[in-house]
XYZ file of C-alpha atoms in Angstrom:
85
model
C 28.554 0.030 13.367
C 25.840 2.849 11.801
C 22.563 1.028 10.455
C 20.878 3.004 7.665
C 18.179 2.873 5.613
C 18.261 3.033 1.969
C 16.033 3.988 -0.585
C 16.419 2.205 -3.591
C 13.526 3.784 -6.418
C 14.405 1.300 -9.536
C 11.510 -1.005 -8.879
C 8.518 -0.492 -10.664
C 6.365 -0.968 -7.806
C 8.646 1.561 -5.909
C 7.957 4.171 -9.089
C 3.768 3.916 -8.326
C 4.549 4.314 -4.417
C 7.190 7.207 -4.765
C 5.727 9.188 -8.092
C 2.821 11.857 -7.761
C -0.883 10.669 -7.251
C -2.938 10.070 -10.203
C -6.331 11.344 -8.749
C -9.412 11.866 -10.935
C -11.416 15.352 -10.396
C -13.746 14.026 -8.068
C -11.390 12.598 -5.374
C -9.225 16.026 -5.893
C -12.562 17.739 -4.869
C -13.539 15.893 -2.068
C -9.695 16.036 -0.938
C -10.219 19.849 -1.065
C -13.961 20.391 0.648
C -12.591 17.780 3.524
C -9.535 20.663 3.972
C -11.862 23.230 3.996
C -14.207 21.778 6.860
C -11.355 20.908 8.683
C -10.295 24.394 8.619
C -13.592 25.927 9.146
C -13.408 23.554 12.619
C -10.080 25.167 13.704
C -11.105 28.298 12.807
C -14.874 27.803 15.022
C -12.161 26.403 17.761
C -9.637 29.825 17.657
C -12.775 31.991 17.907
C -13.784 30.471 20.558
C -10.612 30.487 22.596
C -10.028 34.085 21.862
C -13.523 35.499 22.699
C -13.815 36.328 26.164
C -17.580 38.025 27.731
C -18.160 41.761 27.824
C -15.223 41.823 24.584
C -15.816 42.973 21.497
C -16.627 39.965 18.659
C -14.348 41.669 16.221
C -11.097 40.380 17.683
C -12.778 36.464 17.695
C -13.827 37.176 14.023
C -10.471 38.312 12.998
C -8.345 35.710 14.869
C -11.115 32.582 13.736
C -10.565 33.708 10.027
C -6.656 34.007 10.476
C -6.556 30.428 11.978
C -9.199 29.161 8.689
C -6.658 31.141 6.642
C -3.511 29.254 8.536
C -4.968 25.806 8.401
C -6.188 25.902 4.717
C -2.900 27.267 3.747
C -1.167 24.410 5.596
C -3.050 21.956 4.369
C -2.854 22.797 0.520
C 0.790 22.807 1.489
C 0.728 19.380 2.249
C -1.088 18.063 -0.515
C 0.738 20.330 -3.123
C 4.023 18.422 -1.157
C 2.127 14.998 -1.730
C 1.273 16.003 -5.227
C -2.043 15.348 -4.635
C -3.743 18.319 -6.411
């Protein structure tokens, strides 16, 4: 015998659960400057891992921003999934 789960959305308190976040401009803000530091972290992180001594700091520069890039992207993915924003 299968077991599933089911989703059943006619409730109103399942409506406020499942429907898109009502966030006021500040929260949206701080949601967005907490991405950004986050990123700025991974991007510190995959500088550091790709700089090696007597290497140029080009390539670290280039990969750090590409991982900031990566990271922010993913995470405005997220929250534009959540309907956060």
């Amino acid at each position: 015998m299968a077991v599933g789960l089911r989703l059943y959305a006619n409730g109103p308190i399942a409506r406020k659960v499942l429907g898109p976040l009502n966030l006021s401009l500040g929260v949206k803000v701080l949601i967005v400057v907490i991405c950004a530091l986050i990123s700025v972290i991974v991007g510190i992180v995959g500088a550091l891992l790709v700089h090696a001594p007597g290497t140029s700091k080009r390539q670290a520069v280039l990969s750090g921003g590409g991982a900031f890039a990566g990271c922010m992207l993913l995470c405005m993915a997220v929250l534009g999934t959540l309907s956060a924003l």
